[in-house]
Structures are given as structure tokens and as C-alpha cells.
Tab-separated table of C-alpha atoms in Angstrom:
chain	number	residue	atom	x	y	z
A	299	MET	CA	-52.063	137.182	-128.523
A	300	LYS	CA	-49.896	139.870	-126.999
A	301	ASN	CA	-49.278	140.194	-123.285
A	302	PRO	CA	-51.256	142.706	-121.300
A	303	VAL	CA	-49.004	145.392	-119.770
A	304	PHE	CA	-51.707	147.056	-117.711
A	305	GLU	CA	-54.867	145.438	-116.421
A	306	LEU	CA	-57.261	147.517	-114.342
A	307	LYS	CA	-60.203	145.628	-112.870
A	308	ASP	CA	-63.347	147.035	-111.334
A	309	ILE	CA	-61.692	150.294	-110.265
A	310	HIS	CA	-63.702	152.592	-108.020
A	311	PHE	CA	-62.350	155.989	-107.191
A	312	SER	CA	-63.610	159.275	-105.820
A	313	TYR	CA	-61.744	162.382	-104.667
A	314	MET	CA	-63.901	162.736	-101.559
A	315	PRO	CA	-64.824	159.815	-99.322
A	316	GLY	CA	-68.534	159.354	-99.828
A	317	GLY	CA	-68.532	161.746	-102.780
A	318	ALA	CA	-69.606	160.991	-106.315
A	319	ASP	CA	-67.476	158.289	-107.930
A	320	VAL	CA	-65.205	159.575	-110.664
A	321	LEU	CA	-64.497	156.023	-111.721
A	322	ALA	CA	-67.139	153.411	-110.979
A	323	GLY	CA	-66.205	149.862	-111.877
A	324	LEU	CA	-63.763	150.745	-114.631
A	325	ASP	CA	-62.094	147.884	-116.497
A	326	LEU	CA	-59.225	148.474	-118.849
A	327	THR	CA	-56.655	146.215	-120.450
A	328	LEU	CA	-53.711	147.614	-122.306
A	329	PHE	CA	-51.779	145.186	-124.453
A	330	GLU	CA	-48.179	145.421	-125.522
A	331	ASP	CA	-47.657	147.755	-128.511
A	332	GLU	CA	-51.264	148.899	-128.335
A	333	ARG	CA	-52.093	152.578	-128.827
A	334	ILE	CA	-55.209	153.776	-127.121
A	335	ALA	CA	-56.753	157.218	-127.207
A	336	VAL	CA	-59.032	157.984	-124.254
A	337	THR	CA	-61.664	160.658	-124.725
A	338	GLY	CA	-64.544	161.836	-122.638
A	339	PRO	CA	-66.084	165.001	-121.254
A	340	THR	CA	-64.068	167.101	-118.799
A	341	GLY	CA	-64.268	165.708	-115.310
A	342	ALA	CA	-64.846	162.181	-116.665
A	343	GLY	CA	-61.699	160.962	-114.924
A	344	LYS	CA	-59.229	160.758	-117.799
A	345	THR	CA	-56.287	162.219	-115.898
A	346	THR	CA	-57.400	160.307	-112.794
A	347	LEU	CA	-57.166	157.086	-114.797
A	348	LEU	CA	-53.559	157.794	-115.803
A	349	GLN	CA	-52.635	158.721	-112.245
A	350	LEU	CA	-54.146	155.500	-110.911
A	351	MET	CA	-52.099	153.490	-113.409
A	352	VAL	CA	-48.803	154.768	-111.979
A	353	GLY	CA	-49.925	154.791	-108.362
A	354	LEU	CA	-50.112	158.545	-107.851
A	355	LEU	CA	-53.669	157.870	-106.683
A	356	THR	CA	-54.947	154.755	-104.930
A	357	PRO	CA	-58.291	153.267	-105.938
A	358	PHE	CA	-60.929	152.721	-103.248
A	359	SER	CA	-61.482	149.241	-104.615
A	360	GLY	CA	-60.358	147.187	-107.567
A	361	THR	CA	-56.957	145.956	-108.655
A	362	VAL	CA	-54.172	147.386	-110.774
A	363	ASN	CA	-51.956	144.844	-112.529
A	364	ALA	CA	-48.910	146.170	-114.305
A	365	PHE	CA	-46.132	144.296	-116.082
A	366	GLY	CA	-47.490	140.950	-114.954
A	367	ARG	CA	-47.982	141.645	-111.254
A	368	GLU	CA	-50.569	143.152	-108.997
A	369	ARG	CA	-49.381	146.543	-107.741
A	370	VAL	CA	-50.476	147.792	-104.348
A	371	SER	CA	-47.763	149.553	-102.376
A	372	GLU	CA	-45.696	152.632	-103.207
A	373	LYS	CA	-42.693	150.340	-103.636
A	374	ASP	CA	-44.555	148.262	-106.258
A	375	PHE	CA	-45.369	151.392	-108.186
A	376	ARG	CA	-41.805	152.664	-108.192
A	377	GLU	CA	-40.931	149.872	-110.573
A	378	VAL	CA	-44.014	150.669	-112.649
A	379	ARG	CA	-42.989	154.317	-112.926
A	380	ALA	CA	-39.493	153.353	-113.998
A	381	ARG	CA	-41.029	151.548	-116.973
A	382	THR	CA	-43.869	153.986	-117.658
A	383	GLY	CA	-43.237	157.475	-118.945
A	384	PHE	CA	-45.958	159.854	-117.793
A	385	CYS	CA	-46.091	163.173	-119.593
A	386	PHE	CA	-48.118	165.722	-117.646
A	387	GLN	CA	-50.761	168.031	-119.034
A	388	ASN	CA	-48.769	171.123	-118.149
A	389	PRO	CA	-45.033	170.962	-119.013
A	390	ASP	CA	-44.346	173.581	-116.343
A	391	ASP	CA	-45.289	170.997	-113.727
A	392	GLN	CA	-42.733	168.647	-115.127
A	393	LEU	CA	-39.728	170.745	-116.035
A	394	PHE	CA	-37.984	172.197	-113.057
A	395	CYS	CA	-34.270	172.066	-113.815
A	396	ALA	CA	-32.207	174.981	-115.020
A	397	THR	CA	-31.274	173.633	-118.398
A	398	VAL	CA	-32.921	171.268	-120.844
A	399	LEU	CA	-30.107	168.741	-120.543
A	400	GLU	CA	-30.384	168.567	-116.779
A	401	ASP	CA	-34.109	168.053	-116.971
A	402	VAL	CA	-33.807	165.289	-119.532
A	403	ALA	CA	-31.038	163.633	-117.493
A	404	PHE	CA	-33.047	163.823	-114.258
A	405	GLY	CA	-34.962	160.568	-114.874
A	406	PRO	CA	-32.003	158.431	-116.014
A	407	LEU	CA	-29.941	159.663	-113.043
A	408	ASN	CA	-32.780	158.674	-110.709
A	409	LEU	CA	-32.747	155.227	-112.302
A	410	GLY	CA	-29.159	154.837	-111.136
A	411	LYS	CA	-27.336	155.598	-114.369
A	412	SER	CA	-23.899	157.151	-114.117
A	413	ARG	CA	-23.438	160.779	-115.097
A	414	ASP	CA	-21.865	159.877	-118.436
A	415	GLU	CA	-24.534	157.298	-119.296
A	416	ALA	CA	-27.285	159.734	-118.342
A	417	LEU	CA	-25.757	162.474	-120.474
A	418	ALA	CA	-25.357	160.129	-123.417
A	419	VAL	CA	-28.947	158.867	-123.298
A	420	SER	CA	-30.249	162.418	-122.814
A	421	LEU	CA	-28.385	163.803	-125.803
A	422	GLU	CA	-29.526	160.844	-127.881
A	423	THR	CA	-33.155	161.457	-126.884
A	424	LEU	CA	-32.901	165.155	-127.712
A	425	ASP	CA	-31.493	164.197	-131.103
A	426	GLU	CA	-34.351	161.781	-131.733
A	427	LEU	CA	-36.875	164.532	-131.069
A	428	GLY	CA	-35.082	166.994	-133.292
A	429	LEU	CA	-33.978	169.061	-130.316
A	430	GLU	CA	-30.302	169.186	-131.171
A	431	ASN	CA	-28.539	172.194	-129.658
A	432	TYR	CA	-31.271	172.586	-127.072
A	433	GLU	CA	-29.263	171.015	-124.260
A	434	ASN	CA	-27.990	174.254	-122.764
A	435	LYS	CA	-31.186	176.237	-123.229
A	436	VAL	CA	-32.923	177.447	-120.117
A	437	THR	CA	-36.185	175.543	-119.625
A	438	TYR	CA	-38.358	178.412	-118.509
A	439	ARG	CA	-37.458	180.490	-121.550
A	440	LEU	CA	-38.728	177.902	-124.033
A	441	SER	CA	-41.972	178.370	-125.938
A	442	GLY	CA	-45.011	176.266	-125.089
A	443	GLY	CA	-44.399	173.851	-127.966
A	444	GLU	CA	-40.722	173.466	-127.143
A	445	LYS	CA	-41.573	172.861	-123.490
A	446	ARG	CA	-43.949	170.098	-124.552
A	447	LEU	CA	-41.280	168.385	-126.658
A	448	VAL	CA	-38.702	168.722	-123.883
A	449	SER	CA	-41.111	167.265	-121.338
A	450	LEU	CA	-41.644	164.338	-123.724
A	451	ALA	CA	-37.862	163.992	-124.036
A	452	SER	CA	-37.586	164.010	-120.253
A	453	VAL	CA	-39.738	160.884	-120.002
A	454	LEU	CA	-38.419	159.190	-123.168
A	455	SER	CA	-34.868	159.424	-121.813
A	456	MET	CA	-35.895	156.900	-119.154
A	457	ARG	CA	-36.470	154.472	-122.040
A	458	PRO	CA	-39.936	153.478	-120.820
A	459	ASP	CA	-41.952	150.565	-122.220
A	460	VAL	CA	-45.229	152.449	-121.936
A	461	LEU	CA	-46.023	156.118	-122.553
A	462	LEU	CA	-48.919	157.876	-120.856
A	463	LEU	CA	-49.641	161.283	-122.366
A	464	ASP	CA	-52.089	163.674	-120.757
A	465	GLU	CA	-53.510	166.120	-123.301
A	466	PRO	CA	-50.285	166.187	-125.338
A	467	SER	CA	-51.674	168.442	-128.057
A	468	ASN	CA	-52.841	171.133	-125.630
A	469	GLY	CA	-51.627	174.559	-126.611
A	470	LEU	CA	-49.564	173.345	-129.545
A	471	ASP	CA	-49.432	175.182	-132.835
A	472	ASP	CA	-49.800	173.215	-136.080
A	473	TYR	CA	-46.068	172.908	-136.555
A	474	HIS	CA	-45.402	171.437	-133.099
A	475	SER	CA	-48.556	169.341	-133.242
A	476	ASP	CA	-47.447	167.744	-136.544
A	477	LYS	CA	-43.975	167.241	-135.158
A	478	LEU	CA	-45.355	165.505	-132.081
A	479	ILE	CA	-47.542	163.229	-134.222
A	480	GLU	CA	-44.535	162.344	-136.340
A	481	ILE	CA	-42.448	161.551	-133.233
A	482	LEU	CA	-45.177	159.453	-131.630
A	483	ASN	CA	-45.654	157.472	-134.830
A	484	SER	CA	-41.952	156.837	-135.137
A	485	ILE	CA	-41.490	155.340	-131.691
A	486	ASN	CA	-42.294	151.762	-131.008
A	487	LYS	CA	-44.032	151.796	-127.658
A	488	THR	CA	-47.300	151.077	-125.941
A	489	ILE	CA	-49.083	154.424	-125.703
A	490	VAL	CA	-52.124	155.800	-123.920
A	491	ILE	CA	-53.174	159.283	-124.973
A	492	VAL	CA	-55.778	161.278	-123.130
A	493	SER	CA	-56.988	164.017	-125.424
A	494	HIS	CA	-59.990	165.975	-126.634
A	495	ASN	CA	-58.322	166.520	-129.939
A	496	ASN	CA	-59.932	163.930	-132.206
A	497	ALA	CA	-57.780	164.736	-135.209
A	498	PHE	CA	-54.678	164.224	-133.103
A	499	ASN	CA	-56.030	160.968	-131.673
A	500	GLU	CA	-56.858	159.573	-135.099
A	501	LYS	CA	-53.402	160.301	-136.405
A	502	THR	CA	-51.634	158.609	-133.509
A	503	CYS	CA	-53.821	155.823	-132.107
A	504	GLY	CA	-55.461	152.631	-133.336
A	505	ASN	CA	-57.943	152.063	-130.530
A	506	PHE	CA	-60.366	154.484	-128.967
A	507	LEU	CA	-61.999	154.458	-125.565
A	508	ARG	CA	-64.567	156.799	-124.171
A	509	LEU	CA	-64.858	157.446	-120.460
A	510	GLU	CA	-68.423	157.974	-119.401
A	511	ASN	CA	-70.207	157.495	-116.093
A	512	GLY	CA	-67.000	156.229	-114.547
A	513	GLN	CA	-66.495	153.432	-117.045
A	514	ALA	CA	-64.458	152.956	-120.183
A	515	LYS	CA	-66.324	151.940	-123.311
A	516	PRO	CA	-64.899	151.264	-126.739
A	517	ALA	CA	-65.726	154.205	-128.944
A	518	ILE	CA	-67.635	153.113	-132.024
A	519	SER	CA	-66.690	155.803	-134.464
A	520	ARG	CA	-63.182	157.154	-134.131
A	521	GLY	CA	-62.501	159.694	-131.434
A	522	THR	CA	-65.928	161.087	-130.779
A	523	GLY	CA	-67.494	157.914	-129.417
A	524	HIS	CA	-70.823	158.525	-131.126
B	1385	MET	CA	-37.626	185.624	-114.703
B	1386	ILE	CA	-37.937	188.258	-112.026
B	1387	PHE	CA	-34.386	187.852	-110.762
B	1388	SER	CA	-31.741	190.044	-112.269
B	1389	ASP	CA	-28.144	189.052	-112.209
B	1390	PHE	CA	-24.902	189.807	-113.987
B	1391	SER	CA	-23.990	186.262	-114.876
B	1392	ASP	CA	-24.071	186.570	-118.656
B	1393	ARG	CA	-20.875	188.577	-119.138
B	1394	ASN	CA	-17.275	187.817	-119.829
B	1395	SER	CA	-14.775	189.063	-117.334
B	1396	MET	CA	-11.897	187.887	-115.192
B	1397	VAL	CA	-14.251	187.391	-112.276
B	1398	HIS	CA	-16.723	185.444	-114.427
B	1399	SER	CA	-14.012	183.069	-115.543
B	1400	LEU	CA	-13.386	181.950	-111.949
B	1401	ASP	CA	-14.957	178.722	-110.752
B	1402	PRO	CA	-18.312	179.547	-109.063
B	1403	ARG	CA	-17.313	177.609	-105.955
B	1404	THR	CA	-14.180	179.713	-105.598
B	1405	ARG	CA	-16.222	182.883	-105.874
B	1406	ILE	CA	-18.804	181.796	-103.308
B	1407	VAL	CA	-16.330	180.535	-100.723
B	1408	SER	CA	-14.003	183.499	-101.115
B	1409	CYS	CA	-16.907	185.928	-100.818
B	1410	PHE	CA	-17.960	184.241	-97.576
B	1411	ILE	CA	-14.425	184.316	-96.140
B	1412	PHE	CA	-13.834	187.924	-97.215
B	1413	ALA	CA	-17.146	188.980	-95.684
B	1414	CYS	CA	-16.305	187.255	-92.400
B	1415	ALA	CA	-12.849	188.852	-92.331
B	1416	VAL	CA	-14.211	192.320	-93.175
B	1417	SER	CA	-16.799	192.081	-90.399
B	1418	GLN	CA	-13.917	191.708	-87.920
B	1419	LEU	CA	-11.841	194.629	-89.180
B	1420	SER	CA	-11.911	197.835	-87.133
B	1421	SER	CA	-8.876	199.924	-88.082
B	1422	PHE	CA	-9.669	202.422	-90.780
B	1423	ALA	CA	-6.490	201.619	-92.688
B	1424	ALA	CA	-7.520	197.969	-92.977
B	1425	LEU	CA	-11.098	198.925	-93.882
B	1426	ALA	CA	-9.860	201.312	-96.551
B	1427	SER	CA	-7.663	198.657	-98.137
B	1428	ALA	CA	-10.531	196.152	-98.011
B	1429	LEU	CA	-12.774	198.728	-99.688
B	1430	LEU	CA	-10.142	199.203	-102.358
B	1431	LEU	CA	-9.948	195.443	-102.854
B	1432	SER	CA	-13.718	195.142	-103.224
B	1433	LEU	CA	-13.696	198.027	-105.716
B	1434	VAL	CA	-10.994	196.298	-107.755
B	1435	LEU	CA	-13.040	193.071	-107.827
B	1436	PHE	CA	-16.119	195.083	-108.738
B	1437	ILE	CA	-14.360	196.801	-111.632
B	1438	PHE	CA	-12.886	193.505	-112.844
B	1439	SER	CA	-16.377	191.988	-112.912
B	1440	LYS	CA	-17.398	194.561	-115.562
B	1441	ILE	CA	-20.489	195.714	-113.724
B	1442	THR	CA	-21.143	199.440	-113.761
B	1443	PHE	CA	-22.099	201.520	-110.745
B	1444	ARG	CA	-25.186	202.681	-112.533
B	1445	GLU	CA	-26.560	199.119	-112.650
B	1446	VAL	CA	-26.200	198.651	-108.904
B	1447	SER	CA	-26.924	202.206	-107.779
B	1448	GLY	CA	-30.333	201.173	-106.472
B	1449	ARG	CA	-28.870	198.536	-104.196
B	1450	LEU	CA	-26.086	200.796	-102.939
B	1451	LEU	CA	-28.587	203.549	-102.303
B	1452	ALA	CA	-30.885	201.241	-100.324
B	1453	LEU	CA	-28.001	200.064	-98.143
B	1454	ASN	CA	-26.724	203.571	-97.510
B	1455	ILE	CA	-30.150	204.926	-96.663
B	1456	PHE	CA	-30.365	202.131	-94.097
B	1457	PHE	CA	-27.059	203.335	-92.604
B	1458	LEU	CA	-28.278	206.913	-92.649
B	1459	PHE	CA	-30.694	205.965	-89.880
B	1460	PHE	CA	-27.733	204.700	-87.860
B	1461	PHE	CA	-26.048	208.055	-88.240
B	1462	LEU	CA	-29.238	209.882	-87.297
B	1463	SER	CA	-29.719	207.953	-84.082
B	1464	LEU	CA	-26.633	206.222	-82.640
B	1465	PRO	CA	-24.137	209.104	-82.240
B	1466	PHE	CA	-26.706	211.066	-80.244
B	1467	SER	CA	-27.581	208.288	-77.870
B	1468	GLY	CA	-24.167	207.743	-76.252
B	1469	GLN	CA	-22.984	209.135	-72.943
B	1470	GLY	CA	-19.301	208.253	-73.398
B	1471	LYS	CA	-16.232	210.203	-72.364
B	1472	ASP	CA	-15.305	211.370	-75.863
B	1473	SER	CA	-18.383	213.471	-76.410
B	1474	VAL	CA	-18.264	216.495	-78.631
B	1475	ASP	CA	-20.694	219.315	-78.049
B	1476	ILE	CA	-21.806	220.823	-81.339
B	1477	GLY	CA	-24.162	223.324	-79.797
B	1478	TRP	CA	-27.587	221.804	-80.362
B	1479	ALA	CA	-26.549	218.191	-79.670
B	1480	ILE	CA	-23.867	216.088	-78.056
B	1481	ILE	CA	-22.181	213.598	-80.332
B	1482	ASP	CA	-20.484	210.515	-78.957
B	1483	LYS	CA	-17.237	210.127	-80.875
B	1484	GLU	CA	-16.857	206.373	-80.383
B	1485	TYR	CA	-20.429	205.706	-81.519
B	1486	PHE	CA	-19.932	207.943	-84.519
B	1487	LEU	CA	-16.775	206.064	-85.520
B	1488	ASN	CA	-18.602	202.756	-85.095
B	1489	CYS	CA	-21.278	204.021	-87.465
B	1490	CYS	CA	-18.557	204.878	-89.980
B	1491	ARG	CA	-17.045	201.399	-89.655
B	1492	ALA	CA	-20.435	199.757	-90.140
B	1493	LEU	CA	-21.053	201.929	-93.202
B	1494	ILE	CA	-17.744	200.959	-94.802
B	1495	ARG	CA	-18.121	197.266	-93.895
B	1496	GLY	CA	-21.637	197.184	-95.295
B	1497	ASN	CA	-20.563	198.716	-98.586
B	1498	ILE	CA	-17.551	196.424	-98.875
B	1499	ILE	CA	-19.679	193.312	-98.292
B	1500	LEU	CA	-22.331	194.466	-100.734
B	1501	LEU	CA	-19.724	195.148	-103.423
B	1502	LEU	CA	-18.145	191.742	-102.774
B	1503	CYS	CA	-21.507	189.999	-103.041
B	1504	ILE	CA	-22.357	191.824	-106.259
B	1505	SER	CA	-19.032	191.109	-107.917
B	1506	LEU	CA	-18.501	187.569	-106.637
B	1507	ILE	CA	-21.988	186.094	-106.070
B	1508	ASN	CA	-24.177	188.077	-108.468
B	1509	THR	CA	-21.905	187.017	-111.316
B	1510	VAL	CA	-22.896	183.383	-110.740
B	1511	ASP	CA	-26.289	182.619	-112.256
B	1512	ILE	CA	-28.636	181.591	-109.536
B	1513	LEU	CA	-29.017	177.947	-110.576
B	1514	THR	CA	-25.286	177.418	-110.939
B	1515	PHE	CA	-25.115	178.997	-107.506
B	1516	ALA	CA	-27.371	176.269	-106.136
B	1517	GLN	CA	-25.325	173.561	-107.831
B	1518	ALA	CA	-22.067	175.037	-106.606
B	1519	LEU	CA	-23.465	175.117	-103.077
B	1520	SER	CA	-24.441	171.482	-103.263
B	1521	SER	CA	-21.025	170.544	-104.613
B	1522	ILE	CA	-19.357	172.152	-101.595
B	1523	ARG	CA	-21.572	170.017	-99.333
B	1524	PHE	CA	-23.996	172.730	-98.333
B	1525	PRO	CA	-27.089	171.084	-96.682
B	1526	SER	CA	-28.981	169.626	-99.627
B	1527	LYS	CA	-32.421	170.454	-98.240
B	1528	LEU	CA	-31.596	174.151	-98.270
B	1529	VAL	CA	-30.188	173.913	-101.785
B	1530	HIS	CA	-33.336	172.177	-103.064
B	1531	LEU	CA	-35.541	174.683	-101.326
B	1532	MET	CA	-33.633	177.423	-103.091
B	1533	MET	CA	-33.768	175.733	-106.496
B	1534	PHE	CA	-37.519	175.228	-106.322
B	1535	THR	CA	-38.119	178.713	-105.008
B	1536	ILE	CA	-36.224	180.123	-107.967
B	1537	ARG	CA	-37.968	177.922	-110.501
B	1538	TYR	CA	-41.497	178.365	-109.244
B	1539	LEU	CA	-41.467	181.879	-107.831
B	1540	ASP	CA	-41.532	183.056	-111.408
B	1541	ILE	CA	-44.515	180.852	-112.214
B	1542	VAL	CA	-46.363	182.062	-109.130
B	1543	HIS	CA	-45.576	185.594	-110.284
B	1544	CYS	CA	-47.055	184.802	-113.712
B	1545	GLU	CA	-50.156	183.406	-112.039
B	1546	TYR	CA	-50.464	186.598	-110.035
B	1547	LEU	CA	-50.277	188.640	-113.250
B	1548	GLN	CA	-52.915	186.403	-114.813
B	1549	ILE	CA	-55.322	186.916	-111.926
B	1550	LYS	CA	-54.571	190.625	-111.917
B	1551	ARG	CA	-55.378	190.867	-115.622
B	1552	ALA	CA	-58.557	188.871	-115.045
B	1553	VAL	CA	-59.872	191.241	-112.388
B	1554	ILE	CA	-58.855	194.337	-114.319
B	1555	ALA	CA	-60.546	192.983	-117.449
B	1556	ARG	CA	-63.769	192.806	-115.497
B	1557	GLY	CA	-63.534	196.440	-114.547
B	1558	PHE	CA	-61.950	196.191	-111.104
B	1559	VAL	CA	-60.543	199.468	-109.797
B	1560	PRO	CA	-59.135	199.424	-106.275
B	1561	HIS	CA	-60.812	201.764	-103.794
B	1562	MET	CA	-60.742	202.055	-100.030
B	1563	ASP	CA	-63.752	199.820	-99.535
B	1564	MET	CA	-64.826	196.350	-98.469
B	1565	HIS	CA	-65.194	195.168	-102.068
B	1566	THR	CA	-61.521	195.965	-102.762
B	1567	TYR	CA	-60.320	194.239	-99.595
B	1568	ARG	CA	-62.433	191.209	-100.348
B	1569	THR	CA	-61.158	191.036	-103.941
B	1570	ILE	CA	-57.530	191.350	-102.897
B	1571	ALA	CA	-57.975	188.711	-100.194
B	1572	GLY	CA	-59.573	186.460	-102.810
B	1573	MET	CA	-56.655	187.041	-105.187
B	1574	ALA	CA	-54.102	186.234	-102.494
B	1575	ALA	CA	-55.969	183.088	-101.466
B	1576	SER	CA	-56.323	181.959	-105.048
B	1577	ILE	CA	-52.590	182.397	-105.683
B	1578	MET	CA	-51.782	180.385	-102.579
B	1579	ILE	CA	-54.190	177.578	-103.444
B	1580	LYS	CA	-52.897	177.459	-107.006
B	1581	ALA	CA	-49.318	177.330	-105.713
B	1582	LEU	CA	-50.207	174.464	-103.385
B	1583	ASP	CA	-51.910	172.566	-106.211
B	1584	ARG	CA	-48.920	173.118	-108.404
B	1585	ALA	CA	-46.559	171.896	-105.687
B	1586	GLU	CA	-48.562	168.672	-105.563
B	1587	ARG	CA	-48.429	168.253	-109.336
B	1588	VAL	CA	-44.689	168.946	-109.424
B	1589	ASN	CA	-44.172	166.380	-106.694
B	1590	ALA	CA	-46.236	163.836	-108.650
B	1591	ALA	CA	-44.282	164.549	-111.834
B	1592	MET	CA	-41.012	164.031	-109.985
B	1593	LYS	CA	-42.258	160.767	-108.500
B	1594	CYS	CA	-43.120	159.621	-112.021
B	1595	ARG	CA	-39.514	160.111	-112.956
B	1596	CYS	CA	-38.484	157.967	-109.982
B	1597	PHE	CA	-37.307	160.787	-107.753
B	1598	ASP	CA	-36.439	159.403	-104.316
B	1599	GLY	CA	-35.252	162.491	-102.493
B	1600	LYS	CA	-31.762	162.613	-103.922
B	1601	PHE	CA	-30.577	165.019	-106.580
B	1602	TYR	CA	-27.864	164.081	-108.983
B	1603	SER	CA	-26.179	166.885	-110.813
B	1604	VAL	CA	-24.789	166.639	-114.306
B	1605	LYS	CA	-22.741	169.761	-113.889
B	1606	LYS	CA	-19.027	169.332	-113.301
B	1607	PHE	CA	-16.963	172.050	-111.686
B	1608	ALA	CA	-13.232	172.203	-112.203
B	1609	LEU	CA	-10.570	174.432	-110.717
B	1610	ARG	CA	-8.242	176.040	-113.249
B	1611	ARG	CA	-4.956	177.827	-112.976
B	1612	GLY	CA	-6.667	181.213	-112.625
B	1613	ASP	CA	-8.668	179.868	-109.687
B	1614	LEU	CA	-5.548	178.651	-107.910
B	1615	PHE	CA	-3.928	182.023	-108.469
B	1616	TYR	CA	-7.009	183.808	-107.149
B	1617	ILE	CA	-7.262	181.491	-104.142
B	1618	SER	CA	-3.627	182.021	-103.137
B	1619	LEU	CA	-3.894	185.770	-103.631
B	1620	SER	CA	-7.080	186.080	-101.610
B	1621	SER	CA	-5.809	183.800	-98.819
B	1622	LEU	CA	-2.748	186.008	-98.578
B	1623	THR	CA	-4.905	189.141	-98.417
B	1624	VAL	CA	-7.149	187.749	-95.696
B	1625	THR	CA	-4.101	186.634	-93.711
B	1626	ILE	CA	-2.603	190.110	-93.959
B	1627	PHE	CA	-5.870	191.687	-92.827
B	1628	ILE	CA	-6.186	189.411	-89.848
B	1629	TRP	CA	-2.510	189.781	-89.000
B	1630	GLY	CA	-2.767	193.561	-89.109
B	1631	GLU	CA	-5.905	193.533	-86.996
B	1632	PHE	CA	-5.005	191.169	-84.200
B	1633	PHE	CA	-1.233	191.080	-83.904
């Protein structure tokens, strides 16, 4: 039996105090090397779930265990974030540096790596994603697909144990979508993908969850949950 | 990107270290603002023209900026010389012109043009993000540098959002008139841009937290002084010294 990396128990969350619960008693266990695709209607709390896992949001009740410990404070979650790469739905929210290289090196530098180490790991990550010669490109001039790959590189360069991807196939053409699938299948990490794209989910994940009425249920048939 | 600059060229000025350009521009501007003799101002103007020509920017490209500055000074000329009651007044029939005020206007005009030319040739040749990094490497307050970096990065996105909203209202047949409906629509557009910008700021902050940002920026860019920089620094220090010497001693 593999170790659980994330264990969420009886999570309740709502954006407004007293408002309708987005998550109502959600339980989720993510094991090492597991790949889960989370689906569900819009507003079901898929992004909320990812944000709760890295402590960007705090649940009203329930516990979040990550990497073998209960995580409560901001300080606890800093360690979680260092080991969890979170790729946002919109790459423009994530990429803010002038050049691709600087953006990819931003995480490693924050983790205390020296300039040379950070540059080395960033160039290596760009190579792995087939983004050679992208290092001096200006981030805001990239196409949507390129931005997506660079934003993935910017979290992979932190060498995380777990990857959380929010709608990674959004706005990707077939070429970039296939490339992303190929990359995700080549890396050996625990992955949670939140996506509506069933074809994408089936090609990248082994387990499927459906968020409905604030709870996560195993999806019976792949992707759709019906 | 809505910012235009002249950073993507090859010239003697472009080959200087950005830090050298920024600091020298600042020092030159300070020195020029203290000059009052016309001989010194003329030589400073010549110097700024030389730098401008070396930076391979043409007058046509910056004519708009020069025009804006000089129109601003035109208002000085239209008001100040007529408002003095000094001893050196000259009666030109329909008005009395104060000579000292008029000369001050001329000095301000020359100083303004010199400083603008210096900024164009020395600062506008640094791309705006290198500019931010150069500032932080010369120990400029980091909060201001970050504010600038984010403004640059996200102003463009806010601009795109504005265009999106504009297209959306036009697509639904909106034509501005002088009526309540127009005012209400424009107010709604402005509010929506602001709310979107605020939302985005929160998401950007969250994304940075996810990459373990703790308030400190580390730059991967290295700046290095070369022989040309040292030459430029000694030459410009000499020039500034001569200017100040000529002015005050």
C-alpha cells in the first residue's frame, strides 16, 4: 500500500459565511504516484478543492493532511507549496516576469537555490518540455499554448512531488494538447487534474472523481461520471 | 504591449550597461537643472544631441514627445514675460515684456529639451523590464521597483480586458450618445475593469504564493561594466565637473 500524500477529511467550505456550501463534507485521499482527474459541473468547487489543498483557502471545518502531517497555519502550507506544483487555470495569472527563463527560475530562487543552480534547473526543465531556445523569449508575447507549457515549466522547475493542474487543456490546440499529454505521461509524479475535457482526462489519469453536491464521488465510467 | 521604446537597436548608447545609462541620465539631468549661463546650456544641448544621434533614434520617431513638451513651454512664454514688473522691462507697444522673466523662460525651454533628449537617448534605450532590474541592482527601494514591474506586466492585460469589454458592448449595438444610458454603460465598463483587475491581482498573488514567494525578488540577470562603460563614465564625470565648475566658480 502506498503512502497517502494528501488526506482531506470532512471539508466544509463556502465563499460567504452562512452561504451555500461549495464543499460539504468532502473526503479525498491522494496516494503517492496516483493520477486523479476531477470533473464536475462548473461551480462544483473543483478549483476551490485545489486551493484548499495548498492553503490558499481555509476550510470552515475539516482537516487537511499533507505529506504526513496536519496542515493548519500559513507556515505549514509554505512547506506544502514547496512540494506541490500548482498550475493555474489562466497562465497570465502565473507568468509575470519579463522573460521565460526568469519566470521559470522564480520558484527555485524562492526555494533558496543559488542563481547558478536556479538557472541550471530552469534550463533543464525547459529542455524536458521541448522549450529549448525559449529562455530569452518575452512571456507576454507567447501564444496561449506556449504560455501554458511555460507555466507548467515554472512549477516543474521547483521539482515538486505533486502536481495540481487546473483546467490544463483549456484553450489549447490539438498540437499543444497532445504535447501536454505526452509530457504529463512522461513525468513520474502524483497528479491531480481538474478538467472538463474527458478525452484529455482519459489519456492522462487512472482514477476519476466527480464533484457533486459538495462531495467527491468515484466516477463509474471514465470521465463523465455517469 | 502598449509601451513603446527604442531598446531593440544596436548603437553605441545601447551597448552601455543599463545602470550606467540610468545613473548618468539622472546626474546629467540634475546638473542641467542647475545651469543658467547660455553658453553652458548650449554646450549641454549639444551634448544631449550627440548622445541622441549616437543612440540611432530619429527625430521623426520622437517628434510627438518634443512637440508636447514645447507646447507646454509655449504657455510659459505666453504668460510669464508679461506678468513681471522688473527693472529690465521692454515696451513693445501693446505689452510690456520683462526681460529677466523672458530669459528664464528660454532657460527652462532649453533645459526641458535637454532633459527630454537625455531621457530618450539614455533611458528609453533600456527596455522597461531591464530598467526595473537595473534599478533594483543599484539599490533603488525594492517596493517601488516591484510596483513598477507589476504595473508594466499587468497594465497591458488590463488594457486587453478593456478592449474585450469594449468589443462586447459594441457587438451588442452600443453607440455612445449624450444620455443616461451611455453614462451608465461607461460607468459599468469602468467598474467591471476595476473589479476584474482586483480579482486578477488576487489570483496573481495566489500564484506567487504557490511558488513560495515571500516578499523578496531574486534576479537572474547579471550586469557587468565593460571598458566602454568606464570610458563613458569618466567622460561624463569630466563633463559634469566642467559644467559645474563653469557655473559656480
